[in-house]
Amino acid sequence: MTATPSDAGADPVLTAERAHLALAGDCLAGMRAAASAVVDAGVDAWASERLGAARAERLRSLAADPGVPPFFGRTDGDGETFHIGRRHVRDAAGRPVVIDWRAPMSRPFYRASAADPQGLVRRRRFGFSGGELTSYEDELLGAGEEGDGALPRAETSSRVLLQEIERPRSGPMRDIVATIQPEQDEIVRAPLAESVCVQGAPGTGKTAVGLHRAAYLLYTHGGQLARTGVLVVGPNRAFLRYVEQVLPTLGEVDVDQTTVAELTGRVPVRAQDAPEVAALKGDARMAQVLERALWGAIAKPADDVLVPLAGRRYRVPVERLKRYVDDLRRRGRVPDDRQRLHHTAGRERLALLLAEDARRQQEEAGGSPTDAETRRAARSPEVRAFCDAVWPARDPAGLVLELLGDPAVLARAARGVLGDDEQALLHRPAPRSVGTAPWTAADAVLVDEVAGLLERTAGYGHVVVDEAQDLSPMQCRAVARRLAAGSLTVLGDLAQATSPWSPADWAPTLAGLGRPDTAVRPLTRGYRVPGEVLDYANRLLPAIAPGLPAATAVRRDPGALAVRPVADLAGPLAEVVADLAAGPGSVGVVCADAAVPEVARLLAAAGLPASVLADDGPAAGRVAVVPAALAKGLEFDAVVVADPAAIVAAEPRGLSRLYVVLTRAVSTLVVLHRDDLPALLEG
Ligand SMILES: Nc1ncnc2c1ncn2[C@@H]1O[C@H](COP(=O)(O)OP(=O)(O)OP(=O)(O)O)[C@@H](O)[C@H]1O
């Protein structure tokens, strides 16, 4: 690499680049002024409002954040130079001044290598400090460049990348557009039609890649995705609060970001299942049970029906009624949701079939009933009474309550699918009403499943699912229903699986998500965690995910890890946290969920106020006490793990939880342990 870091005012390259920066800033201001000057004279109120919204949107996307420079890189090719930034910037004549990072011309910036320069002779990265261009770093590519001048492979990481990673954290997650690495870029720019599953070790950039892929797809397929939408699903609110600013900073504000709990929040969750009950309710066999409970309640017609039509009554014989019902039932049980006749539509269709039968009879007798008369016949009390008896309308929450509360109903639906002991596990006394039922999170997913059988669920054009290794089979189905014909980005790490389902490979999850043929792409270069810390955490891998490749860190720091046995937590904890809090960046004190009050008390007593991270609370402060169960997906400049043995002991997959916790630190990890460490971490 011919790195030319410099802050010397006299450097002609810096001077020229600063002039381009100033030009880009002026052009951006000009674009903003032009956007706000668009007049919408001569259009009606509705159009004016729409134009106003579009203009506000455009202004928002053009808003200059003084901390965000208009470009961060540059490519020099055959006589062509492009500056690459977060969005296009043009001059008054329409000439490009900055190219959007997602445009095809920007691709070589991310992909070019010494082996494959992609038409570039030079790649330049810029260093900024508070919006000021202070340095640059050149990599010379292409013919004649060897040795020192050759592009560093990702292993010899660029200084700009390392600085970007080590820049102290405060507040929400940042975008990585300036430094996306080639292996990440391949996933970001995968075609819209292609579903991808990223198996990525901790800190390899899965979440960042998934969010940048959403932004890339929205840019590249804006028209199509504006209609169908993009959905990002995260594990919990604390995680979403941390990541949800990334897409808006990339100019994408129209992405739905939610949790599985919110996605399936049709009933108020106010109770918790015992672990074995939650595990059973998340099992894919429950889908079969629910389907049977719904469709099995359809009765065989027992009698002819007299259908009133245009002043006369027509007898529809029971044999024909049976055929109608059987045909509709069959169409209702087609496995593909898009082909399936949903239950509610089936009921309406049945009523219509009776009315049409009567209409045919009248036509054969020389009459000519109108469409309106036929529709009226379908709504007649006689037809409605028949449908109520044979094909009753169902309410999803009511059906689930009945199933869980009535052993006879459950036995009918679960025969041959769930054993007696499993049925007994599911049973709970029937509450007085749907409104007062002690709904659990797993129940909510069951209710959502039934709702999906009753009516088609609206689907998105692309869905990004993060921490997907923890999804239950039933949760996978809930996400799949939101996918319709679209594609998926599945992000996760099997070694970080902490739910009762914890698959050994991705096949069941991908099948559950409705995309069994999705290719699994590994990411193993760890950007977040220093090598010393990663090596330490990786010692757990043989126990939690045998066979999974360990991540390698892009950087090392001999002072990054400290493991200290302590007799008592109070003194050492206060001392370590005070020391870390004196530096820049965020500090996370992670402990077993049950130990959170004790740890918060110890810190407060030492005059070190720390906010306690809660799923539905505000974002964490600079020093946060973090329950281990909420640590997934988060990161802190410094992490203190208090009593790892308690974290391991707290749950069946406690070692995996500890692996998650040990891999949250960007710069420093301090482990304070009163009890013995897990055997794999000893020595
Ligand atoms: N190319 C990159 N340039 C700069 N920073 C990066 C890059 N890739 C990843 N990072 C940083 O590394 C950290 C980890 O990224 P991210 O949270 O996306 O990883 P992850 O694989 O989802 O991790 P985990 O599984 O541990 O939650 C983030 O701070 C992210 O900004």
XYZ file of C-alpha atoms and ligand atoms in Angstrom:
714
model
C 0.000 0.000 0.000
C 1.288 3.425 -0.829
C -0.249 5.042 2.136
C 0.089 8.774 2.164
C -1.362 9.739 5.468
C -0.906 13.357 6.005
C -2.309 16.315 7.764
C 0.177 18.687 6.271
C -1.598 21.700 4.885
C 0.908 21.885 2.063
C 0.184 18.411 0.652
C -1.130 19.152 -2.858
C -3.289 16.021 -2.856
C -4.979 17.050 0.382
C -5.458 20.554 -0.941
C -7.116 19.282 -4.113
C -9.335 16.829 -2.222
C -10.398 19.508 0.223
C -11.385 21.672 -2.731
C -13.489 18.775 -4.073
C -15.036 18.375 -0.644
C -15.982 22.043 -0.627
C -17.420 21.721 -4.141
C -19.466 18.666 -3.091
C -20.755 20.566 -0.046
C -21.810 23.503 -2.244
C -23.487 21.228 -4.783
C -25.362 19.426 -2.031
C -26.572 22.782 -0.708
C -27.640 23.678 -4.252
C -29.561 20.413 -4.610
C -31.267 21.076 -1.288
C -32.215 24.607 -2.336
C -33.581 23.311 -5.649
C -35.610 20.619 -3.896
C -37.191 23.086 -1.502
C -37.932 25.543 -4.298
C -40.047 23.074 -6.275
C -43.458 24.719 -6.459
C -46.562 22.662 -6.709
C -48.820 25.320 -8.157
C -51.725 24.113 -10.228
C -52.240 20.748 -8.507
C -55.084 19.710 -6.256
C -54.880 19.463 -2.483
C -54.217 15.728 -2.398
C -51.452 15.931 -4.996
C -50.028 18.940 -3.199
C -49.897 16.973 0.020
C -48.215 14.038 -1.738
C -45.731 16.360 -3.384
C -45.094 17.954 -0.016
C -44.386 14.577 1.528
C -42.113 13.582 -1.360
C -40.278 16.879 -1.108
C -39.884 16.555 2.643
C -38.554 13.069 2.057
C -36.095 14.292 -0.532
C -35.006 17.162 1.675
C -34.515 14.777 4.538
C -32.392 12.547 2.362
C -30.348 15.532 1.273
C -30.005 16.966 4.762
C -26.392 17.674 5.453
C -25.133 16.202 8.670
C -21.998 18.186 9.484
C -20.398 15.036 10.893
C -21.022 13.088 7.682
C -18.752 14.144 4.806
C -20.217 13.952 1.284
C -17.640 11.346 0.220
C -15.285 8.873 1.839
C -13.413 7.310 -1.043
C -12.243 7.676 -4.580
C -11.437 5.375 -7.467
C -9.050 6.172 -10.300
C -9.529 4.092 -13.411
C -8.726 4.459 -17.031
C -8.882 8.235 -17.223
C -11.915 8.282 -14.927
C -12.050 9.392 -11.334
C -15.058 8.908 -9.082
C -15.566 10.127 -5.560
C -17.749 7.701 -3.633
C -20.178 8.839 -0.946
C -23.444 8.086 0.789
C -25.535 9.622 -1.994
C -25.186 11.111 -5.449
C -24.148 14.740 -5.619
C -24.408 16.647 -8.909
C -23.315 20.118 -9.898
C -25.704 22.664 -11.402
C -25.026 21.267 -14.883
C -25.942 17.749 -13.749
C -22.370 16.449 -13.801
C -21.649 13.880 -11.089
C -19.505 15.201 -8.240
C -20.033 12.234 -5.883
C -21.299 8.755 -6.820
C -23.675 6.859 -4.519
C -21.904 3.907 -2.902
C -24.591 1.591 -4.237
C -24.237 2.586 -7.895
C -22.564 0.049 -10.223
C -19.633 2.460 -10.722
C -18.872 2.211 -7.014
C -18.508 -1.553 -6.995
C -14.743 -1.592 -7.803
C -14.140 0.595 -4.749
C -15.247 -2.334 -2.611
C -14.168 -5.269 -4.730
C -10.938 -4.405 -6.529
C -7.889 -6.377 -5.446
C -4.331 -6.713 -6.644
C -5.328 -9.945 -8.356
C -8.420 -8.385 -9.893
C -8.103 -4.585 -10.087
C -11.476 -4.242 -11.878
C -10.146 -1.431 -14.055
C -8.736 0.623 -11.181
C -5.213 1.918 -10.866
C -5.745 3.497 -7.496
C -8.169 3.309 -4.574
C -8.117 6.174 -2.151
C -9.726 6.259 1.282
C -10.124 9.453 3.242
C -9.743 10.107 6.927
C -11.952 12.752 8.502
C -11.985 14.400 11.847
C -15.153 16.289 12.743
C -16.089 16.775 9.082
C -12.545 17.973 8.186
C -10.615 15.978 5.614
C -7.379 15.282 7.460
C -5.716 12.341 5.720
C -5.900 9.882 2.868
C -4.629 6.421 2.135
C -3.842 5.161 -1.343
C -3.673 1.615 -2.615
C -2.115 1.294 -6.031
C -3.617 -1.436 -8.164
C -3.170 -2.914 -11.543
C -0.199 -3.430 -13.802
C 3.239 -2.651 -12.492
C 2.222 -2.508 -8.864
C 3.945 -5.056 -6.732
C 5.229 -5.506 -3.252
C 4.757 -2.323 -1.357
C 2.421 -0.939 -3.952
C 0.112 -3.945 -4.139
C -3.319 -3.671 -2.664
C -3.376 -5.005 0.853
C -5.530 -8.076 1.061
C -8.105 -7.851 3.750
C -5.635 -9.565 6.107
C -3.393 -6.535 6.093
C -6.225 -4.255 6.924
C -6.273 -0.656 5.910
C -5.518 1.939 8.538
C -8.786 3.715 7.748
C -10.674 0.466 8.469
C -8.882 -0.043 11.791
C -9.487 3.559 12.821
C -13.140 3.229 11.891
C -13.529 0.076 13.978
C -11.731 1.539 16.961
C -13.502 4.898 16.905
C -15.154 5.029 20.338
C -18.819 4.012 20.480
C -21.464 6.154 21.957
C -25.079 5.860 20.980
C -26.489 3.657 18.266
C -24.734 1.471 15.704
C -23.044 3.269 12.805
C -23.041 2.473 9.114
C -19.934 0.926 7.513
C -20.281 2.245 3.939
C -16.794 3.706 3.900
C -15.103 0.425 4.746
C -17.298 -2.482 3.606
C -14.918 -5.370 2.945
C -14.957 -7.503 -0.223
C -16.433 -10.617 1.407
C -19.160 -8.443 2.938
C -19.791 -6.553 -0.285
C -20.530 -9.784 -2.120
C -23.433 -10.343 0.236
C -24.551 -6.702 0.250
C -24.809 -6.714 -3.549
C -26.307 -10.178 -3.989
C -29.214 -9.981 -6.459
C -32.709 -9.302 -5.137
C -34.012 -12.665 -6.316
C -31.340 -14.485 -4.314
C -31.988 -15.398 -0.701
C -28.814 -15.590 1.372
C -28.015 -17.018 4.773
C -24.978 -15.529 6.487
C -23.383 -17.792 9.080
C -21.108 -15.288 10.713
C -18.946 -15.517 13.786
C -19.269 -12.701 16.351
C -18.388 -9.249 15.046
C -17.947 -10.318 11.427
C -20.436 -7.650 10.400
C -23.582 -9.737 9.845
C -25.955 -7.114 11.161
C -24.135 -4.350 9.311
C -24.141 -6.393 6.099
C -27.854 -7.195 6.385
C -28.770 -3.540 6.861
C -26.528 -2.386 4.028
C -28.030 -5.054 1.810
C -31.487 -3.643 2.542
C -30.228 -0.170 1.586
C -28.572 -1.523 -1.553
C -31.698 -3.366 -2.667
C -33.892 -0.325 -2.062
C -31.563 1.763 -4.196
C -31.239 -0.802 -6.967
C -34.851 -2.000 -7.054
C -36.556 1.081 -5.613
C -39.697 0.876 -7.735
C -40.424 -2.766 -7.041
C -39.561 -2.644 -3.347
C -41.402 0.639 -2.754
C -44.554 -1.317 -3.574
C -43.790 -4.488 -1.657
C -41.637 -3.098 1.144
C -38.631 -4.279 3.111
C -38.863 -5.712 6.613
C -36.042 -6.075 9.149
C -36.716 -8.487 12.033
C -34.527 -8.365 15.134
C -34.571 -10.407 18.326
C -35.778 -7.760 20.769
C -36.416 -4.054 21.266
C -33.050 -3.334 22.894
C -31.327 -4.698 19.778
C -33.595 -2.749 17.424
C -32.997 0.479 19.325
C -29.297 -0.123 18.791
C -29.461 -0.809 15.022
C -32.493 1.125 13.816
C -30.638 4.330 12.960
C -28.335 2.678 10.425
C -30.859 2.627 7.574
C -32.039 6.222 8.100
C -28.416 7.430 8.063
C -28.085 5.657 4.731
C -31.086 7.661 3.503
C -33.579 4.799 3.810
C -36.459 5.703 6.067
C -39.138 3.452 4.589
C -38.088 0.139 6.081
C -40.200 -1.575 8.717
C -37.986 -2.672 11.604
C -39.580 -4.909 14.176
C -39.243 -7.921 16.452
C -40.907 -11.317 16.081
C -42.908 -10.492 19.204
C -44.249 -7.327 17.600
C -44.860 -9.086 14.314
C -47.064 -11.637 16.059
C -48.487 -9.271 18.667
C -52.188 -10.000 18.083
C -52.824 -10.740 21.772
C -51.391 -8.983 24.827
C -48.550 -11.092 26.259
C -48.695 -11.081 30.030
C -47.434 -14.493 31.132
C -44.461 -16.769 30.648
C -44.443 -20.431 29.737
C -42.311 -22.984 31.539
C -39.317 -23.717 29.266
C -40.585 -27.158 28.217
C -44.023 -25.732 27.372
C -42.496 -22.887 25.357
C -40.343 -25.412 23.530
C -43.360 -27.511 22.614
C -45.436 -24.522 21.522
C -42.585 -23.508 19.218
C -42.373 -26.968 17.654
C -43.388 -27.241 13.985
C -45.884 -29.974 14.857
C -48.056 -27.284 16.412
C -48.763 -25.991 12.906
C -50.270 -29.346 12.041
C -52.323 -29.385 15.229
C -53.684 -25.894 14.571
C -54.477 -26.678 10.980
C -56.414 -29.751 12.048
C -58.210 -27.848 14.796
C -59.384 -25.287 12.265
C -60.197 -27.429 9.260
C -61.310 -30.414 11.343
C -64.159 -28.315 12.744
C -65.787 -28.182 9.314
C -68.806 -30.477 9.437
C -70.294 -32.771 6.811
C -73.549 -31.339 5.433
C -76.433 -33.442 6.767
C -79.435 -32.111 4.848
C -80.553 -30.369 1.696
C -80.717 -26.590 1.853
C -83.455 -24.398 0.404
C -81.853 -21.306 -1.071
C -84.087 -18.263 -1.663
C -83.439 -16.504 -4.976
C -85.483 -13.794 -6.669
C -88.705 -14.701 -4.879
C -88.444 -18.495 -5.210
C -86.645 -21.239 -3.284
C -84.288 -23.794 -4.812
C -83.265 -27.048 -3.182
C -79.569 -27.825 -3.177
C -79.275 -31.537 -2.422
C -76.986 -32.768 0.333
C -74.784 -34.741 -2.067
C -73.913 -31.584 -3.955
C -73.361 -29.722 -0.712
C -70.872 -32.405 0.372
C -69.012 -32.070 -2.898
C -68.816 -28.288 -2.582
C -67.460 -28.532 0.938
C -64.947 -31.259 0.058
C -63.601 -29.335 -2.933
C -63.132 -26.173 -0.926
C -61.512 -28.039 1.958
C -59.034 -29.582 -0.407
C -58.104 -26.183 -1.816
C -57.757 -24.893 1.708
C -55.081 -27.419 2.575
C -52.687 -26.793 -0.282
C -49.242 -26.328 1.359
C -48.232 -23.234 -0.637
C -49.766 -20.212 1.077
C -50.001 -18.349 -2.204
C -52.073 -21.090 -3.844
C -54.143 -21.843 -0.788
C -57.790 -20.935 -0.342
C -57.830 -19.416 3.123
C -60.471 -20.446 5.620
C -62.418 -17.179 5.649
C -62.413 -16.975 1.865
C -63.492 -20.636 1.753
C -66.530 -19.837 3.867
C -67.497 -16.962 1.584
C -66.930 -19.130 -1.450
C -69.194 -21.827 -0.019
C -72.052 -19.356 0.397
C -71.520 -18.220 -3.172
C -71.540 -21.793 -4.482
C -74.965 -22.359 -2.951
C -76.281 -19.154 -4.480
C -74.822 -20.040 -7.874
C -76.336 -23.487 -7.665
C -79.744 -21.857 -7.173
C -79.027 -19.444 -10.010
C -78.233 -22.320 -12.387
C -81.459 -24.019 -11.400
C -83.414 -20.844 -12.110
C -81.649 -20.358 -15.441
C -82.426 -23.944 -16.427
C -86.060 -23.147 -15.686
C -85.872 -20.187 -18.065
C -85.212 -17.423 -15.520
C -82.380 -14.927 -15.591
C -81.470 -13.799 -12.097
C -79.133 -10.818 -11.806
C -75.737 -10.823 -10.125
C -77.137 -8.670 -7.327
C -79.921 -11.189 -6.681
C -77.366 -14.006 -6.614
C -75.189 -12.102 -4.128
C -78.268 -11.465 -1.992
C -79.015 -15.185 -2.022
C -75.488 -15.869 -0.758
C -76.185 -13.548 2.185
C -79.631 -14.977 2.943
C -80.367 -16.275 6.465
C -80.808 -19.802 5.062
C -77.369 -19.866 3.460
C -75.766 -18.145 6.432
C -77.286 -20.682 8.842
C -75.907 -23.509 6.686
C -72.409 -21.968 6.646
C -72.499 -21.358 10.408
C -73.345 -25.000 10.993
C -70.931 -26.499 8.483
C -68.100 -23.988 8.059
C -68.182 -21.782 11.169
C -66.347 -18.451 11.175
C -63.413 -18.599 13.570
C -61.454 -16.080 15.556
C -57.745 -16.960 15.885
C -57.351 -16.175 19.588
C -60.592 -17.981 20.415
C -59.463 -21.092 18.582
C -56.123 -21.222 20.420
C -57.838 -20.706 23.789
C -60.262 -23.493 23.070
C -57.470 -25.803 21.989
C -55.340 -25.179 25.083
C -58.299 -25.171 27.468
C -60.320 -28.163 26.273
C -58.495 -31.515 26.402
C -61.079 -33.163 24.135
C -60.615 -30.535 21.406
C -56.829 -30.809 21.730
C -56.950 -34.615 21.650
C -58.935 -34.528 18.384
C -56.540 -32.104 16.726
C -53.343 -33.640 18.106
C -54.093 -37.341 17.670
C -51.033 -39.042 16.172
C -49.088 -35.773 16.251
C -48.495 -35.067 19.953
C -48.189 -37.706 22.669
C -50.509 -37.741 25.706
C -47.799 -36.255 27.902
C -47.272 -33.435 25.423
C -50.988 -32.731 25.274
C -51.041 -32.591 29.063
C -48.171 -30.098 28.989
C -50.148 -27.786 26.716
C -53.334 -27.877 28.756
C -54.230 -24.949 30.958
C -57.543 -24.011 32.594
C -59.727 -22.046 30.189
C -59.814 -18.349 31.129
C -63.109 -16.465 31.150
C -62.379 -14.604 27.929
C -59.839 -13.937 25.230
C -59.202 -10.554 26.850
C -58.265 -11.959 30.256
C -56.262 -14.975 29.069
C -52.685 -15.258 30.366
C -51.193 -15.135 26.880
C -47.538 -16.031 26.482
C -45.135 -15.095 23.684
C -45.370 -18.626 22.277
C -49.192 -18.451 22.373
C -49.046 -15.243 20.351
C -47.150 -17.079 17.621
C -49.832 -19.795 17.617
C -52.561 -17.168 17.301
C -50.660 -15.604 14.424
C -50.412 -19.011 12.739
C -54.203 -19.426 12.924
C -54.708 -15.887 11.620
C -52.496 -16.897 8.671
C -54.746 -19.904 8.012
C -57.851 -17.760 8.123
C -56.584 -15.015 5.841
C -53.573 -14.402 3.676
C -50.863 -12.416 5.470
C -49.496 -9.450 3.525
C -45.931 -10.190 2.391
C -42.849 -8.025 1.885
C -40.568 -7.964 -1.130
C -37.509 -8.595 1.014
C -37.084 -9.648 4.631
C -33.876 -9.414 6.684
C -33.946 -11.672 9.778
C -31.217 -11.145 12.339
C -30.152 -13.587 15.077
C -32.114 -16.186 13.140
C -30.405 -19.082 14.936
C -32.782 -18.514 17.857
C -36.058 -18.683 15.960
C -38.442 -21.478 16.854
C -39.899 -23.410 13.929
C -43.222 -21.674 14.581
C -41.529 -18.257 14.591
C -39.853 -19.167 11.300
C -43.294 -19.815 9.853
C -44.496 -16.426 11.118
C -41.603 -14.724 9.305
C -42.154 -16.848 6.184
C -45.771 -15.668 6.024
C -44.481 -12.076 5.747
C -42.257 -13.021 2.847
C -44.817 -13.924 0.160
C -42.884 -14.177 -3.105
C -39.950 -12.093 -1.878
C -36.402 -13.009 -0.932
C -34.644 -13.341 2.398
C -31.446 -12.308 4.100
C -30.946 -14.626 7.076
C -28.265 -13.572 9.554
C -27.036 -15.570 12.482
C -24.425 -17.627 14.232
C -25.103 -21.201 15.298
C -22.531 -20.827 18.103
C -24.622 -18.027 19.598
C -27.833 -20.079 19.650
C -29.427 -19.910 23.080
C -33.033 -20.926 22.486
C -34.394 -24.443 23.119
C -34.423 -25.109 19.342
C -30.769 -24.319 18.636
C -30.297 -26.144 15.353
C -26.985 -27.873 14.605
C -27.078 -26.553 11.041
C -29.107 -24.030 9.065
C -31.251 -26.505 7.113
C -34.269 -26.621 9.480
C -34.362 -22.842 9.890
C -34.154 -22.205 6.153
C -36.845 -24.798 5.509
C -39.011 -23.211 8.201
C -38.506 -19.830 6.585
C -39.782 -21.285 3.339
C -36.485 -21.034 1.454
C -34.801 -24.438 1.893
C -32.465 -23.923 -1.072
C -30.822 -20.785 0.309
C -27.020 -20.929 0.116
C -25.189 -20.494 3.426
C -22.309 -18.022 3.201
C -19.782 -17.973 6.020
C -18.179 -14.806 7.384
C -15.179 -15.553 9.574
C -13.157 -12.331 9.669
C -13.948 -10.685 12.954
C -13.917 -6.879 12.907
C -15.259 -6.076 16.348
C -13.290 -8.165 18.794
C -9.484 -8.004 19.251
C -7.656 -11.285 18.550
C -6.740 -11.961 22.174
C -10.387 -11.725 23.247
C -11.668 -13.721 20.295
C -9.154 -16.535 20.887
C -10.279 -16.683 24.509
C -13.995 -16.892 23.598
C -13.252 -19.391 20.816
C -12.087 -21.882 23.430
C -15.784 -22.511 24.067
C -16.505 -23.469 20.455
C -15.748 -27.218 20.702
C -18.447 -27.470 23.363
C -21.101 -25.210 21.840
C -20.715 -25.608 18.081
C -18.315 -28.380 17.150
C -17.236 -28.143 13.553
C -18.025 -24.474 13.139
C -15.004 -22.541 11.852
C -13.579 -20.124 14.415
C -13.382 -16.461 13.526
C -10.033 -14.737 13.064
C -9.689 -11.173 14.214
C -8.467 -8.399 11.900
C -6.520 -6.828 14.735
C -4.689 -7.754 17.913
C -3.997 -5.876 21.101
C -1.993 -7.528 23.891
C -3.721 -5.404 26.540
C -7.241 -6.193 25.396
C -7.988 -9.075 27.780
C -7.788 -9.327 31.566
C -9.138 -12.295 33.529
C -9.126 -11.735 37.295
C -10.200 -14.074 40.078
C -11.749 -12.010 42.865
C -12.845 -12.937 46.367
C -15.444 -10.232 46.458
C -17.005 -8.382 43.528
C -17.608 -4.947 45.056
C -14.094 -3.461 45.202
C -12.640 -4.818 41.948
C -15.834 -4.080 39.993
C -15.895 -0.443 41.077
C -12.190 -0.063 40.420
C -12.335 -1.592 36.914
C -15.472 0.273 35.857
C -14.137 3.595 37.162
C -10.945 3.036 35.231
C -12.734 2.143 31.982
C -15.316 4.913 32.334
C -12.502 7.446 32.561
C -11.618 6.619 28.953
C -13.704 7.436 25.887
C -16.480 5.212 24.585
C -19.082 2.928 26.064
C -18.762 0.475 28.949
C -21.033 -2.555 29.324
C -21.070 -4.460 32.597
C -22.622 -7.808 31.722
C -23.849 -10.257 34.323
C -26.447 -12.991 34.784
C -29.951 -11.522 34.585
C -30.603 -12.305 38.254
C -27.425 -10.466 39.317
C -28.385 -7.164 37.644
C -29.803 -5.516 40.810
C -26.715 -6.501 42.830
C -24.286 -5.194 40.200
C -26.245 -1.948 39.754
C -26.278 -1.497 43.542
C -22.531 -2.075 43.843
C -21.807 0.494 41.143
C -24.190 3.060 42.619
C -22.637 2.557 46.068
C -19.236 3.308 44.545
C -20.566 6.534 43.048
C -20.586 5.114 39.513
C -24.086 5.617 38.207
C -24.929 3.172 35.438
C -28.155 2.729 33.527
C -29.667 -0.734 33.560
C -30.454 -1.936 30.062
C -34.043 -3.140 29.752
C -35.783 -4.523 26.703
C -38.492 -1.877 26.711
C -36.506 0.881 28.423
C -34.528 3.732 26.913
C -31.211 3.265 25.110
C -28.265 2.411 27.367
C -26.151 5.224 28.762
C -22.374 5.373 28.420
C -21.990 2.965 31.315
C -24.653 0.269 31.266
C -25.437 -2.786 33.333
C -26.509 -5.387 30.787
C -28.428 -8.567 31.613
C -26.705 -11.402 29.736
C -29.972 -12.287 27.985
C -30.020 -8.862 26.304
C -26.367 -8.696 25.277
C -26.839 -10.428 21.938
C -26.124 -8.202 18.946
C -24.853 -5.329 21.102
C -21.295 -4.078 21.528
C -19.371 -1.788 23.853
C -15.877 -0.327 23.678
C -15.133 -1.988 26.994
C -16.932 -4.930 28.555
C -16.730 -6.166 32.115
C -18.139 -9.644 32.627
C -19.081 -10.217 36.237
C -19.238 -13.821 37.410
C -19.286 -15.839 34.184
C -20.139 -19.034 36.094
C -23.494 -17.531 37.064
C -24.190 -16.706 33.420
C -23.460 -20.308 32.451
C -25.544 -21.726 35.299
C -28.596 -19.589 34.530
C -29.854 -21.528 31.514
C -29.494 -24.786 29.604
C -27.360 -23.200 26.861
C -25.435 -21.062 29.304
C -22.070 -21.719 27.607
C -23.410 -20.282 24.364
C -24.714 -17.295 26.296
C -21.250 -16.803 27.765
C -19.744 -16.980 24.270
C -22.109 -14.170 23.222
C -21.176 -12.113 26.263
C -17.406 -12.563 25.821
C -17.586 -11.308 22.228
C -19.213 -7.894 22.831
C -16.013 -5.884 23.386
C -14.392 -3.662 20.761
C -11.285 -2.730 22.753
C -11.155 -4.239 26.238
C -12.626 -7.239 28.011
C -12.247 -7.680 31.757
C -13.560 -10.902 33.318
C -14.076 -10.816 37.090
C -14.891 -14.193 38.560
C -15.671 -15.158 42.121
C -16.328 -18.811 41.229
C -14.355 -21.176 39.036
C -14.338 -20.464 35.337
C -15.832 -23.025 32.947
C -13.163 -25.707 32.379
C -12.534 -24.656 28.762
C -11.564 -21.157 29.911
C -9.225 -22.282 32.696
C -5.509 -21.953 32.310
N -16.271 -3.427 7.074
C -16.353 -2.863 8.269
N -15.868 -1.632 8.501
C -15.943 -1.048 9.723
N -16.534 -1.620 10.774
C -17.057 -2.844 10.580
C -16.994 -3.535 9.343
N -17.606 -4.717 9.485
C -18.027 -4.777 10.749
N -17.697 -3.653 11.410
C -17.999 -3.315 12.786
O -17.845 -4.454 13.563
C -18.850 -4.473 14.558
C -19.595 -5.754 14.451
O -20.497 -5.714 13.396
P -21.909 -6.417 13.494
O -22.591 -6.064 14.758
O -22.601 -6.194 12.214
O -21.410 -7.929 13.592
P -22.246 -9.252 13.825
O -21.609 -10.284 12.969
O -23.694 -8.989 13.631
O -21.898 -9.557 15.323
P -22.605 -10.440 16.455
O -22.974 -11.752 15.876
O -21.547 -10.586 17.468
O -23.738 -9.651 16.943
C -19.706 -3.241 14.339
O -19.244 -2.208 15.157
C -19.461 -2.910 12.921
O -19.675 -1.562 12.666
